[in-house]
Each structure stands twice: as structure tokens, then as C-alpha cells.
PDB file of C-alpha atoms and ligand atoms in Angstrom:
ATOM      1  CA  UNK A  92     -18.347  -7.792  12.620  1.00  0.00           C
ATOM      2  CA  UNK A  93     -14.718  -7.318  11.874  1.00  0.00           C
ATOM      3  CA  UNK A  94     -12.822  -5.490  14.601  1.00  0.00           C
ATOM      4  CA  UNK A  95     -10.498  -2.645  13.826  1.00  0.00           C
ATOM      5  CA  UNK A  96      -6.923  -3.847  13.785  1.00  0.00           C
ATOM      6  CA  UNK A  97      -5.196  -0.518  14.093  1.00  0.00           C
ATOM      7  CA  UNK A  98      -5.387   2.918  15.634  1.00  0.00           C
ATOM      8  CA  UNK A  99      -7.441   5.157  13.365  1.00  0.00           C
ATOM      9  CA  UNK A 100      -5.360   6.996  10.755  1.00  0.00           C
ATOM     10  CA  UNK A 101      -2.180   5.910  12.490  1.00  0.00           C
ATOM     11  CA  UNK A 102      -0.467   5.894   9.087  1.00  0.00           C
ATOM     12  CA  UNK A 103      -0.441   9.709   9.061  1.00  0.00           C
ATOM     13  CA  UNK A 104       1.728   9.830  12.169  1.00  0.00           C
ATOM     14  CA  UNK A 105       4.125   7.295  10.725  1.00  0.00           C
ATOM     15  CA  UNK A 106       4.320   8.525   7.158  1.00  0.00           C
ATOM     16  CA  UNK A 107       5.272  11.999   8.378  1.00  0.00           C
ATOM     17  CA  UNK A 108       8.135  10.517  10.419  1.00  0.00           C
ATOM     18  CA  UNK A 109       9.674   8.313   7.736  1.00  0.00           C
ATOM     19  CA  UNK A 110      12.478  10.739   6.957  1.00  0.00           C
ATOM     20  CA  UNK A 111      13.663  10.585  10.565  1.00  0.00           C
ATOM     21  CA  UNK A 112      13.881   6.796  10.572  1.00  0.00           C
ATOM     22  CA  UNK A 113      17.058   5.065   9.582  1.00  0.00           C
ATOM     23  CA  UNK A 114      16.060   1.880   7.766  1.00  0.00           C
ATOM     24  CA  UNK A 115      18.361  -0.573   6.028  1.00  0.00           C
ATOM     25  CA  UNK A 116      17.972  -0.864   2.299  1.00  0.00           C
ATOM     26  CA  UNK A 117      16.297  -4.138   1.380  1.00  0.00           C
ATOM     27  CA  UNK A 118      14.884  -4.619   4.889  1.00  0.00           C
ATOM     28  CA  UNK A 119      11.251  -5.371   5.674  1.00  0.00           C
ATOM     29  CA  UNK A 120      11.014  -1.894   7.228  1.00  0.00           C
ATOM     30  CA  UNK A 121      12.142  -0.260   4.012  1.00  0.00           C
ATOM     31  CA  UNK A 122       9.719  -2.372   2.016  1.00  0.00           C
ATOM     32  CA  UNK A 123       6.878  -1.283   4.307  1.00  0.00           C
ATOM     33  CA  UNK A 124       7.879   2.394   4.046  1.00  0.00           C
ATOM     34  CA  UNK A 125       7.918   2.251   0.258  1.00  0.00           C
ATOM     35  CA  UNK A 126       4.637   0.397   0.137  1.00  0.00           C
ATOM     36  CA  UNK A 127       2.870   2.885   2.433  1.00  0.00           C
ATOM     37  CA  UNK A 128       4.211   5.787   0.352  1.00  0.00           C
ATOM     38  CA  UNK A 129       3.157   4.154  -2.927  1.00  0.00           C
ATOM     39  CA  UNK A 130      -0.351   3.591  -1.581  1.00  0.00           C
ATOM     40  CA  UNK A 131      -0.483   7.206  -0.316  1.00  0.00           C
ATOM     41  CA  UNK A 132       0.490   8.505  -3.777  1.00  0.00           C
ATOM     42  CA  UNK A 133      -2.135   6.268  -5.383  1.00  0.00           C
ATOM     43  CA  UNK A 134      -4.792   7.658  -3.008  1.00  0.00           C
ATOM     44  CA  UNK A 135      -3.605  11.241  -3.570  1.00  0.00           C
ATOM     45  CA  UNK A 136      -3.876  10.811  -7.322  1.00  0.00           C
ATOM     46  CA  UNK A 137      -7.152   8.880  -7.025  1.00  0.00           C
ATOM     47  CA  UNK A 138      -5.705   5.969  -8.971  1.00  0.00           C
ATOM     48  CA  UNK A 139      -6.932   3.046  -6.898  1.00  0.00           C
ATOM     49  CA  UNK A 140      -4.619   0.195  -6.028  1.00  0.00           C
ATOM     50  CA  UNK A 141      -2.724  -1.471  -8.838  1.00  0.00           C
ATOM     51  CA  UNK A 142      -2.318  -5.248  -8.959  1.00  0.00           C
ATOM     52  CA  UNK A 143       1.371  -4.673  -8.236  1.00  0.00           C
ATOM     53  CA  UNK A 144       0.576  -2.881  -4.968  1.00  0.00           C
ATOM     54  CA  UNK A 145      -2.003  -5.518  -3.988  1.00  0.00           C
ATOM     55  CA  UNK A 146       0.595  -8.202  -4.575  1.00  0.00           C
ATOM     56  CA  UNK A 147       3.207  -6.391  -2.518  1.00  0.00           C
ATOM     57  CA  UNK A 148       0.756  -5.923   0.367  1.00  0.00           C
ATOM     58  CA  UNK A 149      -0.043  -9.621   0.359  1.00  0.00           C
ATOM     59  CA  UNK A 150       3.666 -10.411   0.218  1.00  0.00           C
ATOM     60  CA  UNK A 151       4.491  -8.405   3.349  1.00  0.00           C
ATOM     61  CA  UNK A 152       1.451  -9.863   5.134  1.00  0.00           C
ATOM     62  CA  UNK A 153       2.833 -13.284   4.280  1.00  0.00           C
ATOM     63  CA  UNK A 154       6.400 -12.423   5.225  1.00  0.00           C
ATOM     64  CA  UNK A 155       5.513 -10.791   8.534  1.00  0.00           C
ATOM     65  CA  UNK A 156       2.429 -12.106  10.298  1.00  0.00           C
ATOM     66  CA  UNK A 157       2.177  -9.268  12.746  1.00  0.00           C
ATOM     67  CA  UNK A 158      -1.151  -9.974  14.454  1.00  0.00           C
ATOM     68  CA  UNK A 159      -2.527 -12.867  16.407  1.00  0.00           C
ATOM     69  CA  UNK A 160      -5.995 -13.723  17.642  1.00  0.00           C
ATOM     70  CA  UNK A 161      -6.874 -13.266  21.302  1.00  0.00           C
ATOM     71  CA  UNK A 162      -9.982 -13.695  23.360  1.00  0.00           C
ATOM     72  CA  UNK A 163     -11.086 -11.593  26.316  1.00  0.00           C
ATOM     73  CA  UNK A 164     -14.117 -10.629  28.358  1.00  0.00           C
ATOM     74  CA  UNK A 165     -15.744  -7.274  27.726  1.00  0.00           C
ATOM     75  CA  UNK A 166     -16.652  -5.691  31.018  1.00  0.00           C
ATOM     76  CA  UNK A 167     -18.487  -2.386  31.231  1.00  0.00           C
ATOM     77  CA  UNK A 168     -17.057  -1.386  27.898  1.00  0.00           C
ATOM     78  CA  UNK A 169     -13.509  -2.381  28.684  1.00  0.00           C
ATOM     79  CA  UNK A 170     -11.595  -5.532  28.049  1.00  0.00           C
ATOM     80  CA  UNK A 171     -10.239  -7.407  31.048  1.00  0.00           C
ATOM     81  CA  UNK A 172      -6.759  -8.821  30.899  1.00  0.00           C
ATOM     82  CA  UNK A 173      -6.470 -12.383  29.620  1.00  0.00           C
ATOM     83  CA  UNK A 174      -5.305 -13.536  33.087  1.00  0.00           C
ATOM     84  CA  UNK A 175      -8.699 -12.705  34.480  1.00  0.00           C
ATOM     85  CA  UNK A 176     -10.393 -14.634  31.735  1.00  0.00           C
ATOM     86  CA  UNK A 177     -10.582 -17.892  33.636  1.00  0.00           C
ATOM     87  CA  UNK A 178     -11.496 -16.306  36.942  1.00  0.00           C
ATOM     88  CA  UNK A 179     -14.118 -18.660  38.355  1.00  0.00           C
ATOM     89  CA  UNK A 180     -15.999 -15.779  39.981  1.00  0.00           C
ATOM     90  CA  UNK A 181     -17.032 -14.475  36.574  1.00  0.00           C
ATOM     91  CA  UNK A 182     -20.411 -16.025  35.997  1.00  0.00           C
ATOM     92  CA  UNK A 183     -21.242 -17.208  32.558  1.00  0.00           C
ATOM     93  CA  UNK A 184     -24.396 -15.087  32.255  1.00  0.00           C
ATOM     94  CA  UNK A 185     -22.376 -11.925  32.885  1.00  0.00           C
ATOM     95  CA  UNK A 186     -19.753 -12.743  30.351  1.00  0.00           C
ATOM     96  CA  UNK A 187     -19.448 -10.916  27.091  1.00  0.00           C
ATOM     97  CA  UNK A 188     -16.810 -12.710  25.131  1.00  0.00           C
ATOM     98  CA  UNK A 189     -14.760 -10.646  22.732  1.00  0.00           C
ATOM     99  CA  UNK A 190     -12.526 -11.902  20.012  1.00  0.00           C
ATOM    100  CA  UNK A 191      -9.800  -9.480  19.056  1.00  0.00           C
ATOM    101  CA  UNK A 192      -6.376  -9.273  17.550  1.00  0.00           C
ATOM    102  CA  UNK A 193      -3.114  -8.167  19.004  1.00  0.00           C
ATOM    103  CA  UNK A 194       0.246  -7.296  17.505  1.00  0.00           C
ATOM    104  CA  UNK A 195       2.891  -9.876  18.327  1.00  0.00           C
ATOM    105  CA  UNK A 196       5.699  -7.310  18.587  1.00  0.00           C
ATOM    106  CA  UNK A 197       6.246  -4.587  21.154  1.00  0.00           C
ATOM    107  CA  UNK A 198       4.743  -1.179  20.306  1.00  0.00           C
ATOM    108  CA  UNK A 199       8.142   0.480  19.937  1.00  0.00           C
ATOM    109  CA  UNK A 200       9.430  -1.778  17.193  1.00  0.00           C
ATOM    110  CA  UNK A 201       9.616  -0.064  13.844  1.00  0.00           C
ATOM    111  CA  UNK A 202       8.311  -3.009  11.837  1.00  0.00           C
ATOM    112  CA  UNK A 203       5.322  -3.280  14.148  1.00  0.00           C
ATOM    113  CA  UNK A 204       4.625   0.457  13.838  1.00  0.00           C
ATOM    114  CA  UNK A 205       4.904   0.297  10.060  1.00  0.00           C
ATOM    115  CA  UNK A 206       2.633  -2.715   9.872  1.00  0.00           C
ATOM    116  CA  UNK A 207       0.034  -0.935  11.978  1.00  0.00           C
ATOM    117  CA  UNK A 208       0.431   2.104   9.723  1.00  0.00           C
ATOM    118  CA  UNK A 209      -0.119  -0.015   6.624  1.00  0.00           C
ATOM    119  CA  UNK A 210      -3.161  -1.706   8.151  1.00  0.00           C
ATOM    120  CA  UNK A 211      -4.648   1.616   9.280  1.00  0.00           C
ATOM    121  CA  UNK A 212      -4.207   3.004   5.772  1.00  0.00           C
ATOM    122  CA  UNK A 213      -5.972   0.002   4.241  1.00  0.00           C
ATOM    123  CA  UNK A 214      -8.715   0.163   6.887  1.00  0.00           C
ATOM    124  CA  UNK A 215      -9.264   3.863   6.144  1.00  0.00           C
ATOM    125  CA  UNK A 216      -9.585   3.027   2.438  1.00  0.00           C
ATOM    126  CA  UNK A 217     -11.934   0.171   3.194  1.00  0.00           C
ATOM    127  CA  UNK A 218     -14.219   2.274   5.384  1.00  0.00           C
ATOM    128  CA  UNK A 219     -14.770   5.308   3.191  1.00  0.00           C
ATOM    129  CA  UNK A 220     -13.342   7.106   0.234  1.00  0.00           C
ATOM    130  CA  UNK A 221     -10.048   8.282   1.604  1.00  0.00           C
ATOM    131  CA  UNK A 222      -8.443  11.459   0.343  1.00  0.00           C
ATOM    132  CA  UNK A 223      -4.856  12.400   0.991  1.00  0.00           C
ATOM    133  CA  UNK A 224      -2.866  15.530   0.277  1.00  0.00           C
ATOM    134  CA  UNK A 225       0.653  16.719   0.877  1.00  0.00           C
ATOM    135  CA  UNK A 226       1.112  20.174   2.403  1.00  0.00           C
ATOM    136  CA  UNK A 227       2.982  22.431  -0.025  1.00  0.00           C
ATOM    137  CA  UNK A 228       4.644  24.236   2.886  1.00  0.00           C
ATOM    138  CA  UNK A 229       5.883  21.487   5.236  1.00  0.00           C
ATOM    139  CA  UNK A 230       5.386  18.433   2.927  1.00  0.00           C
ATOM    140  CA  UNK A 231       3.420  16.588   5.625  1.00  0.00           C
ATOM    141  CA  UNK A 232       0.644  14.261   4.487  1.00  0.00           C
ATOM    142  CA  UNK A 233      -2.855  15.098   5.743  1.00  0.00           C
ATOM    143  CA  UNK A 234      -6.516  14.278   5.188  1.00  0.00           C
ATOM    144  CA  UNK A 235      -8.271  17.370   3.797  1.00  0.00           C
ATOM    145  CA  UNK A 236     -11.492  18.506   5.467  1.00  0.00           C
ATOM    146  CA  UNK A 237     -14.406  17.267   3.466  1.00  0.00           C
ATOM    147  CA  UNK A 238     -15.984  20.594   2.668  1.00  0.00           C
ATOM    148  CA  UNK A 239     -12.792  22.531   2.173  1.00  0.00           C
ATOM    149  CA  UNK A 240     -12.178  23.840  -1.312  1.00  0.00           C
ATOM    150  CA  UNK A 241      -8.823  22.838  -2.686  1.00  0.00           C
ATOM    151  CA  UNK A 242      -6.647  22.484   0.360  1.00  0.00           C
ATOM    152  CA  UNK A 243      -2.942  22.733  -0.119  1.00  0.00           C
ATOM    153  CA  UNK A 244      -1.921  23.276   3.480  1.00  0.00           C
ATOM    154  CA  UNK A 245      -2.075  20.945   6.462  1.00  0.00           C
ATOM    155  CA  UNK A 246      -2.813  23.804   8.861  1.00  0.00           C
ATOM    156  CA  UNK A 247      -3.444  27.542   9.019  1.00  0.00           C
ATOM    157  CA  UNK A 248       0.041  27.839  10.462  1.00  0.00           C
ATOM    158  CA  UNK A 249       1.515  26.471   7.237  1.00  0.00           C
ATOM    159  CA  UNK A 250      -0.787  28.624   5.101  1.00  0.00           C
ATOM    160  CA  UNK A 251       0.279  31.754   6.987  1.00  0.00           C
ATOM    161  CA  UNK A 252       3.938  30.782   6.819  1.00  0.00           C
ATOM    162  CA  UNK A 253       3.718  30.154   3.076  1.00  0.00           C
ATOM    163  CA  UNK A 254       2.097  33.527   2.362  1.00  0.00           C
ATOM    164  CA  UNK A 255       4.448  35.317   4.740  1.00  0.00           C
ATOM    165  CA  UNK A 256       7.490  33.931   2.898  1.00  0.00           C
ATOM    166  CA  UNK A 257       5.898  34.777  -0.438  1.00  0.00           C
ATOM    167  CA  UNK A 258       5.210  38.367   0.658  1.00  0.00           C
ATOM    168  CA  UNK A 259       8.694  38.720   2.060  1.00  0.00           C
ATOM    169  CA  UNK A 260      10.250  37.536  -1.195  1.00  0.00           C
ATOM    170  CA  UNK A 261       8.070  39.984  -3.121  1.00  0.00           C
ATOM    171  CA  UNK A 262       9.065  42.850  -0.842  1.00  0.00           C
ATOM    172  CA  UNK A 263      12.727  41.972  -1.197  1.00  0.00           C
ATOM    173  CA  UNK A 264      12.431  41.890  -4.972  1.00  0.00           C
ATOM    174  CA  UNK A 265      10.822  45.354  -4.950  1.00  0.00           C
ATOM    175  CA  UNK A 266      13.469  46.708  -2.566  1.00  0.00           C
ATOM    176  CA  UNK A 267      16.268  45.280  -4.685  1.00  0.00           C
ATOM    177  CA  UNK A 268      14.880  46.975  -7.815  1.00  0.00           C
ATOM    178  CA  UNK A 269      14.576  50.440  -6.261  1.00  0.00           C
TER     179      UNK A 269
HETATM  180 ZN1   ZN B   8       2.051  21.887   6.585  1.00  0.00          ZN
END
């Protein structure tokens, strides 16, 4: 059993915030941004991952080893803190040992967030056939509902906005002609 390393579909949150992040050119953060975007485009166009992308993923994994192994005790579905691990009052027959991973950096660090985004994207691709689209109204990335016909909008709000603007432009054109 391989545990999940990331929050599910966390990449969507991150990828839609990239434009608000100021990253230095040539930095690890910029490399991660570009990589996540390139993978997203490959998924969108149903291309699969090229050997170039695979190589770049392995390079950043090598350059930045963001996760470490930890061990804890599962207790009624939750994981106790590592400090409690060696509590003598915990009897062996009640113990459910859990091996898990943890990010080495704090959750507010950009490189940590990007690494989790990259991992969540790869985990989503590993689990099932991932589909990705970009909203034609707001340009946000989203996962289309499985049974939807061709979805071009991330939400009904964007669909309504798009058609509203279209109608308004049409009306203005008609008004201008008369
Ligand atoms: Zn949208």
C-alpha cells in the first residue's frame, strides 16, 4: 500500500495562482511552475508524458528531496503525534503502526507548495485517467465532470458571464448599425 503524498488535486489550487506568484527566473520555483504547466498541457491534449518531462520531473525530485519518512501510531482513525509514539502506556497489542511521509518544509513555502502540487498532479494521473481543461472565460484550469459533454467553462458563473458578454457585444453591434 502506498500512501498518498499530497492533498488530492492540490495542483489545481496552485496552478490557478501561478500568475500571482513572483518567482525568480532560473529558480527551482520557476522550474516547478513550468513543469506543472507542461504536464497540464500534455494532459489537456491527451499526449501522455514525454521522456523530456519524465526526465525533468526526476531532476527536480533529485534536486529537492521534499519528503521524508515518518512513523506514527494510528489511533481511532487518527495519527497521534510522534512525541506520543514512545508513550509506555500504549500497549503493543493496541498499536497500529503507520508509516507515512511528511514534507520537510513549512506549508507556506512556495517550493513546498509547488512540490506538493506536482506530486498531486502525478498521483492524479497515476490513479485514473486524468482530464484537464482550461476555462475559456476565466482561463482557470479545472477537471471536467465525467459525463459532461464538451465543457469549456469551469463553472455556470463563467458560462453565464461568457454568454452575457457575447449577447451584449451583439446588441451593441446592432445598436451601432441602426
Ligand atoms: Zn471559469
